PDB file of C-alpha atoms in Angstrom:
ATOM      1  CA  MET A   1       0.000   0.000   0.000  1.00 36.00           C
ATOM      2  CA  GLY A   2       1.418   3.364  -0.949  1.00 35.00           C
ATOM      3  CA  ALA A   3       1.791   6.179   1.514  1.00 32.00           C
ATOM      4  CA  LEU A   4      -1.101   8.472   2.174  1.00 30.00           C
ATOM      5  CA  GLU A   5      -0.758  11.555  -0.017  1.00 34.00           C
ATOM      6  CA  PRO A   6      -2.540  14.912   0.096  1.00 31.00           C
ATOM      7  CA  GLY A   7      -5.682  14.982  -2.050  1.00 36.00           C
ATOM      8  CA  ASP A   8      -5.522  16.831  -5.340  1.00 41.00           C
ATOM      9  CA  GLY A   9      -9.215  17.632  -5.342  1.00 46.00           C
ATOM     10  CA  PHE A  10     -12.420  16.730  -7.086  1.00 48.00           C
ATOM     11  CA  ARG A  11     -11.557  16.898 -10.738  1.00 44.00           C
ATOM     12  CA  ASN A  12     -12.751  16.344 -14.291  1.00 38.00           C
ATOM     13  CA  SER A  13     -11.503  16.867 -17.776  1.00 31.00           C
ATOM     14  CA  SER A  14     -12.725  20.427 -18.099  1.00 27.00           C
ATOM     15  CA  VAL A  15     -13.009  22.228 -14.769  1.00 27.00           C
ATOM     16  CA  PRO A  16     -10.051  22.364 -12.347  1.00 27.00           C
ATOM     17  CA  GLU A  17     -11.949  23.582  -9.285  1.00 34.00           C
ATOM     18  CA  SER A  18     -11.623  21.381  -6.214  1.00 35.00           C
ATOM     19  CA  LEU A  19     -12.664  20.860  -2.625  1.00 33.00           C
ATOM     20  CA  ARG A  20     -11.182  18.945   0.283  1.00 32.00           C
ATOM     21  CA  GLY A  21     -12.820  17.941   3.542  1.00 32.00           C
ATOM     22  CA  ALA A  22     -10.663  18.377   6.584  1.00 32.00           C
ATOM     23  CA  PRO A  23      -9.579  15.147   8.307  1.00 35.00           C
ATOM     24  CA  GLU A  24     -11.128  14.404  11.653  1.00 36.00           C
ATOM     25  CA  SER A  25      -9.160  15.717  14.580  1.00 35.00           C
ATOM     26  CA  SER A  26      -7.761  13.246  17.074  1.00 35.00           C
ATOM     27  CA  GLY A  27      -9.111  15.171  20.023  1.00 37.00           C
ATOM     28  CA  GLY A  28     -12.594  16.648  20.150  1.00 37.00           C
ATOM     29  CA  ARG A  29     -13.462  15.576  16.567  1.00 35.00           C
ATOM     30  CA  ARG A  30     -14.409  19.157  15.713  1.00 36.00           C
ATOM     31  CA  SER A  31     -15.086  19.984  12.090  1.00 36.00           C
ATOM     32  CA  GLN A  32     -12.999  22.503  10.187  1.00 37.00           C
ATOM     33  CA  ARG A  33     -14.144  24.364   7.104  1.00 35.00           C
ATOM     34  CA  THR A  34     -11.927  24.607   4.058  1.00 37.00           C
ATOM     35  CA  SER A  35     -12.094  26.523   0.816  1.00 36.00           C
ATOM     36  CA  ARG A  36     -11.864  23.765  -1.773  1.00 40.00           C
ATOM     37  CA  ARG A  37     -14.677  23.571  -4.261  1.00 39.00           C
ATOM     38  CA  LEU A  38     -16.148  20.773  -6.352  1.00 40.00           C
ATOM     39  CA  PRO A  39     -15.981  20.805 -10.163  1.00 36.00           C
ATOM     40  CA  ARG A  40     -19.162  21.021 -12.182  1.00 35.00           C
ATOM     41  CA  ARG A  41     -18.537  17.904 -14.200  1.00 35.00           C
ATOM     42  CA  ALA A  42     -21.078  16.622 -16.710  1.00 35.00           C
ATOM     43  CA  ALA A  43     -21.176  12.943 -17.629  1.00 37.00           C
ATOM     44  CA  ALA A  44     -20.682  12.999 -21.382  1.00 40.00           C
ATOM     45  CA  GLY A  45     -24.036  13.243 -23.079  1.00 43.00           C
ATOM     46  CA  ARG A  46     -25.992  12.012 -20.078  1.00 47.00           C
ATOM     47  CA  ARG A  47     -26.009  13.378 -16.564  1.00 60.00           C
ATOM     48  CA  SER A  48     -24.201  16.217 -14.825  1.00 76.00           C
ATOM     49  CA  PHE A  49     -24.309  14.713 -11.310  1.00 92.00           C
ATOM     50  CA  THR A  50     -24.984  18.232 -10.035  1.00 93.00           C
ATOM     51  CA  ALA A  51     -27.096  17.009  -7.112  1.00 95.00           C
ATOM     52  CA  THR A  52     -24.318  14.634  -6.038  1.00 95.00           C
ATOM     53  CA  LEU A  53     -21.730  17.384  -6.326  1.00 93.00           C
ATOM     54  CA  ARG A  54     -23.896  19.728  -4.273  1.00 93.00           C
ATOM     55  CA  SER A  55     -24.391  17.088  -1.584  1.00 95.00           C
ATOM     56  CA  LEU A  56     -20.679  16.227  -1.425  1.00 95.00           C
ATOM     57  CA  GLU A  57     -19.810  19.904  -1.353  1.00 93.00           C
ATOM     58  CA  GLY A  58     -22.066  20.356   1.669  1.00 93.00           C
ATOM     59  CA  LEU A  59     -20.381  17.435   3.422  1.00 94.00           C
ATOM     60  CA  ALA A  60     -16.917  18.799   2.746  1.00 94.00           C
ATOM     61  CA  ASP A  61     -17.925  22.288   3.879  1.00 93.00           C
ATOM     62  CA  SER A  62     -19.036  20.754   7.177  1.00 91.00           C
ATOM     63  CA  GLY A  63     -15.588  19.194   7.660  1.00 93.00           C
ATOM     64  CA  ALA A  64     -16.063  15.699   6.233  1.00 96.00           C
ATOM     65  CA  GLN A  65     -13.448  14.034   4.068  1.00 97.00           C
ATOM     66  CA  VAL A  66     -14.947  12.729   0.836  1.00 97.00           C
ATOM     67  CA  SER A  67     -13.537  10.472  -1.877  1.00 97.00           C
ATOM     68  CA  VAL A  68     -15.512   9.370  -4.938  1.00 97.00           C
ATOM     69  CA  HIS A  69     -14.879   7.576  -8.210  1.00 97.00           C
ATOM     70  CA  VAL A  70     -17.368   6.583 -10.904  1.00 97.00           C
ATOM     71  CA  VAL A  71     -16.262   5.015 -14.193  1.00 97.00           C
ATOM     72  CA  ASP A  72     -18.344   4.000 -17.211  1.00 95.00           C
ATOM     73  CA  LEU A  73     -17.890   0.273 -17.851  1.00 95.00           C
ATOM     74  CA  ASP A  74     -18.379   0.612 -21.626  1.00 91.00           C
ATOM     75  CA  ASN A  75     -16.100   3.496 -22.596  1.00 90.00           C
ATOM     76  CA  HIS A  76     -13.987   3.651 -19.408  1.00 90.00           C
ATOM     77  CA  VAL A  77     -14.653   7.381 -19.076  1.00 92.00           C
ATOM     78  CA  HIS A  78     -14.250   8.681 -15.520  1.00 92.00           C
ATOM     79  CA  VAL A  79     -17.730  10.063 -14.975  1.00 93.00           C
ATOM     80  CA  LEU A  80     -16.973  11.530 -11.558  1.00 95.00           C
ATOM     81  CA  ALA A  81     -13.717  11.660  -9.628  1.00 94.00           C
ATOM     82  CA  GLY A  82     -12.674  13.482  -6.499  1.00 93.00           C
ATOM     83  CA  ASP A  83      -9.761  12.780  -4.143  1.00 95.00           C
ATOM     84  CA  ASP A  84     -10.098   9.231  -5.436  1.00 96.00           C
ATOM     85  CA  HIS A  85      -6.428   8.392  -4.881  1.00 95.00           C
ATOM     86  CA  VAL A  86      -6.499   9.207  -1.145  1.00 96.00           C
ATOM     87  CA  THR A  87      -6.231   6.259   1.250  1.00 97.00           C
ATOM     88  CA  MET A  88      -9.126   6.362   3.724  1.00 98.00           C
ATOM     89  CA  PRO A  89     -10.752   4.025   6.277  1.00 98.00           C
ATOM     90  CA  VAL A  90     -13.312   1.739   4.603  1.00 98.00           C
ATOM     91  CA  ALA A  91     -14.326  -0.610   7.463  1.00 96.00           C
ATOM     92  CA  GLY A  92     -16.070  -3.780   6.198  1.00 97.00           C
ATOM     93  CA  LEU A  93     -15.630  -2.853   2.532  1.00 97.00           C
ATOM     94  CA  GLY A  94     -12.052  -3.980   3.009  1.00 96.00           C
ATOM     95  CA  VAL A  95     -13.061  -7.651   3.259  1.00 98.00           C
ATOM     96  CA  VAL A  96     -13.474  -7.926  -0.532  1.00 98.00           C
ATOM     97  CA  PRO A  97      -9.794  -8.902  -1.029  1.00 98.00           C
ATOM     98  CA  LEU A  98     -10.256 -11.542   1.694  1.00 98.00           C
ATOM     99  CA  LEU A  99     -13.228 -12.976  -0.200  1.00 98.00           C
ATOM    100  CA  ILE A 100     -11.105 -13.030  -3.349  1.00 98.00           C
ATOM    101  CA  GLU A 101      -8.371 -14.983  -1.571  1.00 98.00           C
ATOM    102  CA  VAL A 102     -10.941 -17.427  -0.143  1.00 98.00           C
ATOM    103  CA  ALA A 103     -12.527 -17.980  -3.562  1.00 98.00           C
ATOM    104  CA  ALA A 104      -9.082 -18.499  -5.093  1.00 98.00           C
ATOM    105  CA  GLY A 105      -8.324 -21.057  -2.378  1.00 98.00           C
ATOM    106  CA  PHE A 106     -11.541 -22.925  -3.128  1.00 98.00           C
ATOM    107  CA  GLN A 107     -10.738 -22.892  -6.846  1.00 97.00           C
ATOM    108  CA  SER A 108      -7.162 -24.133  -6.429  1.00 97.00           C
ATOM    109  CA  GLY A 109      -8.004 -26.725  -3.786  1.00 97.00           C
ATOM    110  CA  ALA A 110      -5.903 -25.013  -1.118  1.00 97.00           C
ATOM    111  CA  LEU A 111      -9.090 -24.542   0.906  1.00 98.00           C
ATOM    112  CA  ASP A 112     -11.940 -26.980   1.399  1.00 98.00           C
ATOM    113  CA  PRO A 113     -15.247 -25.098   1.123  1.00 98.00           C
ATOM    114  CA  PHE A 114     -16.869 -27.727   3.363  1.00 98.00           C
ATOM    115  CA  GLU A 115     -14.295 -27.531   6.157  1.00 98.00           C
ATOM    116  CA  ILE A 116     -16.171 -26.928   9.413  1.00 98.00           C
ATOM    117  CA  VAL A 117     -15.156 -24.007  11.618  1.00 97.00           C
ATOM    118  CA  GLU A 118     -16.139 -23.961  15.291  1.00 97.00           C
ATOM    119  CA  ARG A 119     -17.382 -20.541  16.410  1.00 96.00           C
ATOM    120  CA  GLU A 120     -15.823 -20.949  19.870  1.00 95.00           C
ATOM    121  CA  ASN A 121     -12.391 -21.102  18.212  1.00 96.00           C
ATOM    122  CA  VAL A 122     -12.838 -17.750  16.452  1.00 95.00           C
ATOM    123  CA  ASP A 123     -12.083 -14.284  17.800  1.00 88.00           C
ATOM    124  CA  ALA A 124     -15.471 -13.161  19.072  1.00 87.00           C
ATOM    125  CA  VAL A 125     -17.354  -9.938  18.364  1.00 93.00           C
ATOM    126  CA  GLU A 126     -20.306  -9.151  20.613  1.00 90.00           C
ATOM    127  CA  THR A 127     -21.445  -5.781  19.252  1.00 89.00           C
ATOM    128  CA  SER A 128     -22.684  -6.759  15.782  1.00 90.00           C
ATOM    129  CA  GLY A 129     -23.248  -9.624  13.389  1.00 93.00           C
ATOM    130  CA  LEU A 130     -25.676 -12.412  12.621  1.00 95.00           C
ATOM    131  CA  TRP A 131     -23.851 -15.643  13.493  1.00 96.00           C
ATOM    132  CA  ARG A 132     -23.707 -14.729  17.206  1.00 95.00           C
ATOM    133  CA  HIS A 133     -27.523 -14.971  17.237  1.00 95.00           C
ATOM    134  CA  LEU A 134     -27.688 -18.387  15.535  1.00 95.00           C
ATOM    135  CA  HIS A 135     -27.789 -21.687  17.387  1.00 96.00           C
ATOM    136  CA  ALA A 136     -25.407 -23.347  14.903  1.00 96.00           C
ATOM    137  CA  PRO A 137     -22.069 -23.574  16.761  1.00 97.00           C
ATOM    138  CA  ALA A 138     -20.123 -24.398  13.593  1.00 98.00           C
ATOM    139  CA  LEU A 139     -20.375 -23.648   9.872  1.00 98.00           C
ATOM    140  CA  PRO A 140     -18.458 -24.623   6.720  1.00 98.00           C
ATOM    141  CA  LEU A 141     -16.050 -22.124   5.173  1.00 98.00           C
ATOM    142  CA  GLU A 142     -18.280 -21.482   2.161  1.00 98.00           C
ATOM    143  CA  ASP A 143     -21.219 -20.545   4.397  1.00 98.00           C
ATOM    144  CA  LEU A 144     -18.928 -18.195   6.285  1.00 98.00           C
ATOM    145  CA  ALA A 145     -17.992 -16.527   2.990  1.00 98.00           C
ATOM    146  CA  VAL A 146     -21.683 -16.027   2.251  1.00 98.00           C
ATOM    147  CA  LEU A 147     -22.266 -14.556   5.724  1.00 97.00           C
ATOM    148  CA  ALA A 148     -19.293 -12.221   5.293  1.00 98.00           C
ATOM    149  CA  ALA A 149     -20.454 -11.011   1.882  1.00 97.00           C
ATOM    150  CA  THR A 150     -24.176 -10.742   2.499  1.00 96.00           C
ATOM    151  CA  ALA A 151     -24.358  -9.598   6.134  1.00 95.00           C
ATOM    152  CA  GLY A 152     -20.838  -8.344   6.805  1.00 95.00           C
ATOM    153  CA  ASP A 153     -20.798 -10.736   9.731  1.00 96.00           C
ATOM    154  CA  PRO A 154     -17.683  -9.893  11.795  1.00 97.00           C
ATOM    155  CA  ILE A 155     -17.243 -13.338  13.333  1.00 97.00           C
ATOM    156  CA  ALA A 156     -17.488 -14.949   9.893  1.00 97.00           C
ATOM    157  CA  VAL A 157     -14.895 -12.485   8.586  1.00 98.00           C
ATOM    158  CA  ASN A 158     -12.630 -13.197  11.556  1.00 97.00           C
ATOM    159  CA  ALA A 159     -12.974 -16.941  10.945  1.00 97.00           C
ATOM    160  CA  LEU A 160     -12.007 -16.602   7.281  1.00 98.00           C
ATOM    161  CA  LEU A 161      -9.106 -14.307   8.125  1.00 97.00           C
ATOM    162  CA  GLN A 162      -7.942 -16.686  10.866  1.00 96.00           C
ATOM    163  CA  LYS A 163      -8.005 -19.546   8.358  1.00 97.00           C
ATOM    164  CA  VAL A 164      -6.328 -17.716   5.469  1.00 97.00           C
ATOM    165  CA  GLY A 165      -3.956 -15.426   7.334  1.00 96.00           C
ATOM    166  CA  HIS A 166      -3.101 -11.772   6.870  1.00 95.00           C
ATOM    167  CA  GLU A 167       0.023 -12.553   4.854  1.00 97.00           C
ATOM    168  CA  ARG A 168      -1.871 -14.352   2.091  1.00 97.00           C
ATOM    169  CA  VAL A 169      -4.417 -11.554   1.904  1.00 98.00           C
ATOM    170  CA  ARG A 170      -1.614  -8.999   1.664  1.00 97.00           C
ATOM    171  CA  GLU A 171       0.035 -10.987  -1.124  1.00 97.00           C
ATOM    172  CA  ARG A 172      -3.285 -11.230  -2.949  1.00 98.00           C
ATOM    173  CA  ILE A 173      -3.810  -7.482  -2.680  1.00 98.00           C
ATOM    174  CA  GLU A 174      -0.350  -6.868  -4.104  1.00 97.00           C
ATOM    175  CA  SER A 175      -0.947  -9.323  -6.952  1.00 97.00           C
ATOM    176  CA  LEU A 176      -4.098  -7.398  -7.865  1.00 97.00           C
ATOM    177  CA  GLY A 177      -2.034  -4.249  -8.244  1.00 96.00           C
ATOM    178  CA  LEU A 178      -3.693  -2.465  -5.315  1.00 97.00           C
ATOM    179  CA  ARG A 179      -1.264  -0.040  -3.691  1.00 96.00           C
ATOM    180  CA  ARG A 180      -3.604   1.999  -1.481  1.00 96.00           C
ATOM    181  CA  THR A 181      -5.791  -0.819  -0.172  1.00 97.00           C
ATOM    182  CA  ALA A 182      -5.105  -3.030   2.844  1.00 97.00           C
ATOM    183  CA  LEU A 183      -6.941  -5.276   5.281  1.00 97.00           C
ATOM    184  CA  LEU A 184      -5.189  -4.245   8.482  1.00 96.00           C
ATOM    185  CA  ASP A 185      -6.900  -6.199  11.232  1.00 96.00           C
ATOM    186  CA  ARG A 186      -9.761  -8.412  12.291  1.00 96.00           C
ATOM    187  CA  PHE A 187     -13.015  -7.044  13.674  1.00 95.00           C
ATOM    188  CA  ARG A 188     -12.883  -6.161  17.368  1.00 94.00           C
ATOM    189  CA  ASP A 189     -15.361  -4.842  19.909  1.00 89.00           C
ATOM    190  CA  ARG A 190     -12.720  -2.408  21.137  1.00 91.00           C
ATOM    191  CA  ARG A 191      -9.456  -1.186  19.661  1.00 90.00           C
ATOM    192  CA  GLY A 192      -6.576  -0.722  22.047  1.00 90.00           C
ATOM    193  CA  PRO A 193      -3.340   1.226  21.554  1.00 91.00           C
ATOM    194  CA  ASP A 194      -1.576  -1.890  20.249  1.00 91.00           C
ATOM    195  CA  ASP A 195      -4.267  -2.656  17.648  1.00 91.00           C
ATOM    196  CA  ALA A 196      -4.505  -1.283  14.132  1.00 93.00           C
ATOM    197  CA  PRO A 197      -6.645   1.873  14.226  1.00 93.00           C
ATOM    198  CA  GLN A 198      -8.880   0.604  11.411  1.00 94.00           C
ATOM    199  CA  VAL A 199     -10.092  -2.730  10.039  1.00 96.00           C
ATOM    200  CA  ALA A 200      -9.195  -1.718   6.503  1.00 98.00           C
ATOM    201  CA  VAL A 201      -8.224   1.210   4.298  1.00 98.00           C
ATOM    202  CA  GLY A 202      -8.535   1.841   0.593  1.00 98.00           C
ATOM    203  CA  SER A 203      -8.942   4.438  -2.131  1.00 98.00           C
ATOM    204  CA  ALA A 204     -12.125   5.065  -4.105  1.00 98.00           C
ATOM    205  CA  ARG A 205     -10.272   4.694  -7.410  1.00 98.00           C
ATOM    206  CA  GLU A 206      -8.844   1.286  -6.545  1.00 98.00           C
ATOM    207  CA  LEU A 207     -12.076  -0.049  -5.071  1.00 98.00           C
ATOM    208  CA  ALA A 208     -14.189   1.032  -8.049  1.00 98.00           C
ATOM    209  CA  GLY A 209     -11.573  -0.523 -10.334  1.00 97.00           C
ATOM    210  CA  LEU A 210     -11.651  -3.754  -8.325  1.00 98.00           C
ATOM    211  CA  PHE A 211     -15.415  -4.093  -8.763  1.00 98.00           C
ATOM    212  CA  SER A 212     -15.092  -3.314 -12.470  1.00 97.00           C
ATOM    213  CA  ALA A 213     -12.494  -6.078 -12.773  1.00 97.00           C
ATOM    214  CA  LEU A 214     -14.695  -8.529 -10.854  1.00 97.00           C
ATOM    215  CA  VAL A 215     -17.699  -8.181 -13.170  1.00 96.00           C
ATOM    216  CA  ASN A 216     -15.392  -8.310 -16.196  1.00 95.00           C
ATOM    217  CA  SER A 217     -13.855 -11.634 -15.014  1.00 96.00           C
ATOM    218  CA  GLN A 218     -10.406 -10.078 -14.605  1.00 96.00           C
ATOM    219  CA  VAL A 219      -9.750 -10.879 -10.929  1.00 97.00           C
ATOM    220  CA  VAL A 220      -7.515 -13.997 -10.692  1.00 97.00           C
ATOM    221  CA  ASP A 221      -9.593 -15.830 -13.318  1.00 97.00           C
ATOM    222  CA  ALA A 222     -13.160 -16.054 -14.598  1.00 97.00           C
ATOM    223  CA  ALA A 223     -14.214 -18.646 -12.012  1.00 98.00           C
ATOM    224  CA  VAL A 224     -12.920 -16.676  -9.022  1.00 98.00           C
ATOM    225  CA  SER A 225     -14.390 -13.426 -10.366  1.00 98.00           C
ATOM    226  CA  ALA A 226     -17.761 -15.107 -10.848  1.00 97.00           C
ATOM    227  CA  GLN A 227     -17.749 -16.641  -7.368  1.00 98.00           C
ATOM    228  CA  VAL A 228     -16.924 -13.381  -5.581  1.00 98.00           C
ATOM    229  CA  SER A 229     -19.410 -11.451  -7.719  1.00 97.00           C
ATOM    230  CA  GLU A 230     -22.087 -14.003  -6.864  1.00 96.00           C
ATOM    231  CA  TRP A 231     -21.409 -13.687  -3.134  1.00 97.00           C
ATOM    232  CA  LEU A 232     -21.487  -9.890  -3.309  1.00 97.00           C
ATOM    233  CA  SER A 233     -24.645  -9.849  -5.435  1.00 95.00           C
ATOM    234  CA  LEU A 234     -26.425 -11.282  -2.378  1.00 95.00           C
ATOM    235  CA  ASN A 235     -25.396  -8.372  -0.137  1.00 96.00           C
ATOM    236  CA  GLN A 236     -28.360  -7.280   1.978  1.00 95.00           C
ATOM    237  CA  ASP A 237     -27.102  -3.808   2.899  1.00 96.00           C
ATOM    238  CA  LEU A 238     -28.923  -1.679   0.324  1.00 96.00           C
ATOM    239  CA  SER A 239     -29.284   1.336   2.608  1.00 96.00           C
ATOM    240  CA  LEU A 240     -26.708   3.696   1.078  1.00 97.00           C
ATOM    241  CA  VAL A 241     -26.188   4.083  -2.692  1.00 97.00           C
ATOM    242  CA  ALA A 242     -28.442   1.090  -3.300  1.00 94.00           C
ATOM    243  CA  ALA A 243     -31.372   2.694  -1.484  1.00 95.00           C
ATOM    244  CA  SER A 244     -32.198   4.441  -4.771  1.00 93.00           C
ATOM    245  CA  THR A 245     -32.374   1.255  -6.842  1.00 92.00           C
ATOM    246  CA  GLY A 246     -35.693  -0.036  -5.502  1.00 91.00           C
ATOM    247  CA  LEU A 247     -34.195  -3.518  -5.222  1.00 91.00           C
ATOM    248  CA  ASP A 248     -35.354  -6.055  -2.646  1.00 90.00           C
ATOM    249  CA  PRO A 249     -32.514  -6.352  -0.103  1.00 91.00           C
ATOM    250  CA  PHE A 250     -33.256 -10.052   0.348  1.00 91.00           C
ATOM    251  CA  ALA A 251     -33.739 -11.089  -3.302  1.00 87.00           C
ATOM    252  CA  HIS A 252     -32.038  -8.910  -5.878  1.00 86.00           C
ATOM    253  CA  ASP A 253     -29.609 -11.220  -7.650  1.00 79.00           C
ATOM    254  CA  HIS A 254     -32.113 -11.759 -10.501  1.00 80.00           C
ATOM    255  CA  ASP A 255     -33.964  -8.467 -10.926  1.00 80.00           C
ATOM    256  CA  ALA A 256     -37.129  -8.585 -13.049  1.00 80.00           C
ATOM    257  CA  HIS A 257     -36.175  -5.312 -14.767  1.00 82.00           C
ATOM    258  CA  GLY A 258     -32.725  -6.454 -15.794  1.00 81.00           C
ATOM    259  CA  LEU A 259     -30.834  -4.378 -13.248  1.00 89.00           C
ATOM    260  CA  LEU A 260     -27.400  -5.764 -12.396  1.00 92.00           C
ATOM    261  CA  PHE A 261     -26.186  -4.707  -8.977  1.00 95.00           C
ATOM    262  CA  VAL A 262     -23.193  -5.911  -6.989  1.00 96.00           C
ATOM    263  CA  ASN A 263     -21.952  -4.021  -3.935  1.00 97.00           C
ATOM    264  CA  LYS A 264     -20.245  -4.045  -0.558  1.00 98.00           C
ATOM    265  CA  THR A 265     -20.513  -1.482   2.199  1.00 98.00           C
ATOM    266  CA  GLY A 266     -18.371  -0.532   5.172  1.00 97.00           C
ATOM    267  CA  ARG A 267     -19.466   1.137   8.413  1.00 95.00           C
ATOM    268  CA  ASP A 268     -17.684   2.352  11.498  1.00 94.00           C
ATOM    269  CA  ARG A 269     -17.882   5.325  13.821  1.00 93.00           C
ATOM    270  CA  GLY A 270     -17.625   8.307  11.473  1.00 95.00           C
ATOM    271  CA  VAL A 271     -16.993   6.098   8.419  1.00 97.00           C
ATOM    272  CA  ARG A 272     -19.331   5.151   5.602  1.00 98.00           C
ATOM    273  CA  ALA A 273     -18.030   3.479   2.451  1.00 98.00           C
ATOM    274  CA  GLU A 274     -19.531   1.651  -0.500  1.00 98.00           C
ATOM    275  CA  ALA A 275     -18.263   0.278  -3.789  1.00 98.00           C
ATOM    276  CA  GLY A 276     -20.064  -1.664  -6.465  1.00 98.00           C
ATOM    277  CA  VAL A 277     -21.340  -2.049  -9.995  1.00 98.00           C
ATOM    278  CA  LEU A 278     -24.684  -0.845 -11.318  1.00 97.00           C
ATOM    279  CA  ALA A 279     -25.746  -1.719 -14.846  1.00 95.00           C
ATOM    280  CA  GLY A 280     -28.994  -0.965 -16.663  1.00 92.00           C
ATOM    281  CA  PRO A 281     -30.299  -0.792 -20.233  1.00 91.00           C
ATOM    282  CA  ARG A 282     -28.370   2.404 -21.140  1.00 91.00           C
ATOM    283  CA  ALA A 283     -25.044   1.972 -19.394  1.00 94.00           C
ATOM    284  CA  GLY A 284     -23.058   0.327 -16.638  1.00 96.00           C
ATOM    285  CA  VAL A 285     -20.823   1.935 -14.033  1.00 97.00           C
ATOM    286  CA  ALA A 286     -18.424   0.926 -11.319  1.00 98.00           C
ATOM    287  CA  TYR A 287     -18.457   3.297  -8.382  1.00 98.00           C
ATOM    288  CA  SER A 288     -17.011   3.943  -4.958  1.00 98.00           C
ATOM    289  CA  LEU A 289     -17.827   6.601  -2.376  1.00 98.00           C
ATOM    290  CA  ILE A 290     -16.051   6.984   0.971  1.00 98.00           C
ATOM    291  CA  VAL A 291     -17.066   9.546   3.575  1.00 98.00           C
ATOM    292  CA  CYS A 292     -15.287  10.157   6.875  1.00 97.00           C
ATOM    293  CA  PHE A 293     -17.230  12.553   9.066  1.00 95.00           C
ATOM    294  CA  ASP A 294     -17.629  13.820  12.615  1.00 93.00           C
ATOM    295  CA  ASP A 295     -20.304  11.505  14.016  1.00 91.00           C
ATOM    296  CA  LEU A 296     -21.368  14.063  16.602  1.00 90.00           C
ATOM    297  CA  SER A 297     -25.129  13.719  16.145  1.00 92.00           C
ATOM    298  CA  ILE A 298     -27.764  11.875  14.159  1.00 94.00           C
ATOM    299  CA  THR A 299     -27.912  14.911  11.857  1.00 92.00           C
ATOM    300  CA  HIS A 300     -24.247  14.501  10.937  1.00 92.00           C
ATOM    301  CA  ARG A 301     -24.821  10.820  10.213  1.00 95.00           C
ATOM    302  CA  LEU A 302     -27.975  11.339   8.157  1.00 95.00           C
ATOM    303  CA  ARG A 303     -26.280  14.036   6.085  1.00 94.00           C
ATOM    304  CA  ALA A 304     -23.560  11.544   5.182  1.00 96.00           C
ATOM    305  CA  HIS A 305     -26.131   8.862   4.319  1.00 97.00           C
ATOM    306  CA  ASP A 306     -28.053  11.327   2.177  1.00 96.00           C
ATOM    307  CA  ALA A 307     -25.004  11.908  -0.025  1.00 97.00           C
ATOM    308  CA  PHE A 308     -24.854   8.184  -0.850  1.00 98.00           C
ATOM    309  CA  ARG A 309     -28.537   8.130  -1.756  1.00 97.00           C
ATOM    310  CA  VAL A 310     -28.241  11.197  -3.960  1.00 97.00           C
ATOM    311  CA  LEU A 311     -25.382   9.512  -5.817  1.00 97.00           C
ATOM    312  CA  GLY A 312     -27.586   6.419  -6.162  1.00 97.00           C
ATOM    313  CA  VAL A 313     -30.386   8.428  -7.774  1.00 96.00           C
ATOM    314  CA  GLU A 314     -28.050   9.949 -10.348  1.00 96.00           C
ATOM    315  CA  LEU A 315     -26.374   6.619 -11.059  1.00 97.00           C
ATOM    316  CA  MET A 316     -29.820   5.167 -11.761  1.00 95.00           C
ATOM    317  CA  GLU A 317     -30.559   8.039 -14.125  1.00 94.00           C
ATOM    318  CA  TYR A 318     -27.204   7.521 -15.837  1.00 94.00           C
ATOM    319  CA  THR A 319     -27.688   3.789 -16.346  1.00 93.00           C
ATOM    320  CA  HIS A 320     -31.401   3.920 -17.185  1.00 87.00           C
TER     321      HIS A 320
END
């Protein structure tokens, strides 16, 4: 993973204006206003994304740090890009490389998808997740991959990471050409001074590119790409960008209107992140949006969520 560099702003091919949200302070988490401005970029021949730009501008003016990347899957035009090279916390979105390594292990035979993992032998998480509420004390690796992809289950993720190991995930990330993305640690209820400060970090550009490569069968090989895409197509967190798609969170892998949607989200205190692919009858896009904000009140949180939903509306208009 490359070193964190200063952002060069929200940019496009025609307007060099830019805006940067101030990073969160380590003390009182007070917001700081800055003077950077967003570009008024129009998606060629389709949408201007003006509502998204206005929403992101408001977030940045309030002190949030914002990174976004949207690329057209057909012509590879960067529809929207802003601070997309900056490495930022992405929480559970960072498990996608782990899922890729697990799928590659299944494909090569290095991992047995039916190997049973005992929950009591896994680093526990008591504050979130689905498996902790189930009576099943053990599950096969493949079911754990499904739980990790669809529900972001932290114990399932910890079990997969415990089985695969950080080193193999790091090597996989490097082999994929990702320099600003890393899975730093397992999920924990509390992070002490000796723990990594974040579960994972990444850049919007790399994460959007990773999802584009997945749906184009370019990650490891066609079989691995298809397996990971299938797992992620079952994701039930459709509350951010996906809230504007109208898809059923529990059954959207075969949409009646021909909408293709694959995504993964990440959530932590003051962090919201999402990356995915949305394809409709007019176009297809790969996208990623990361917002780090001062989670001082429900208003701060809802303002961040609203930016994701506004982007979702304009992505729907772009693809449909």
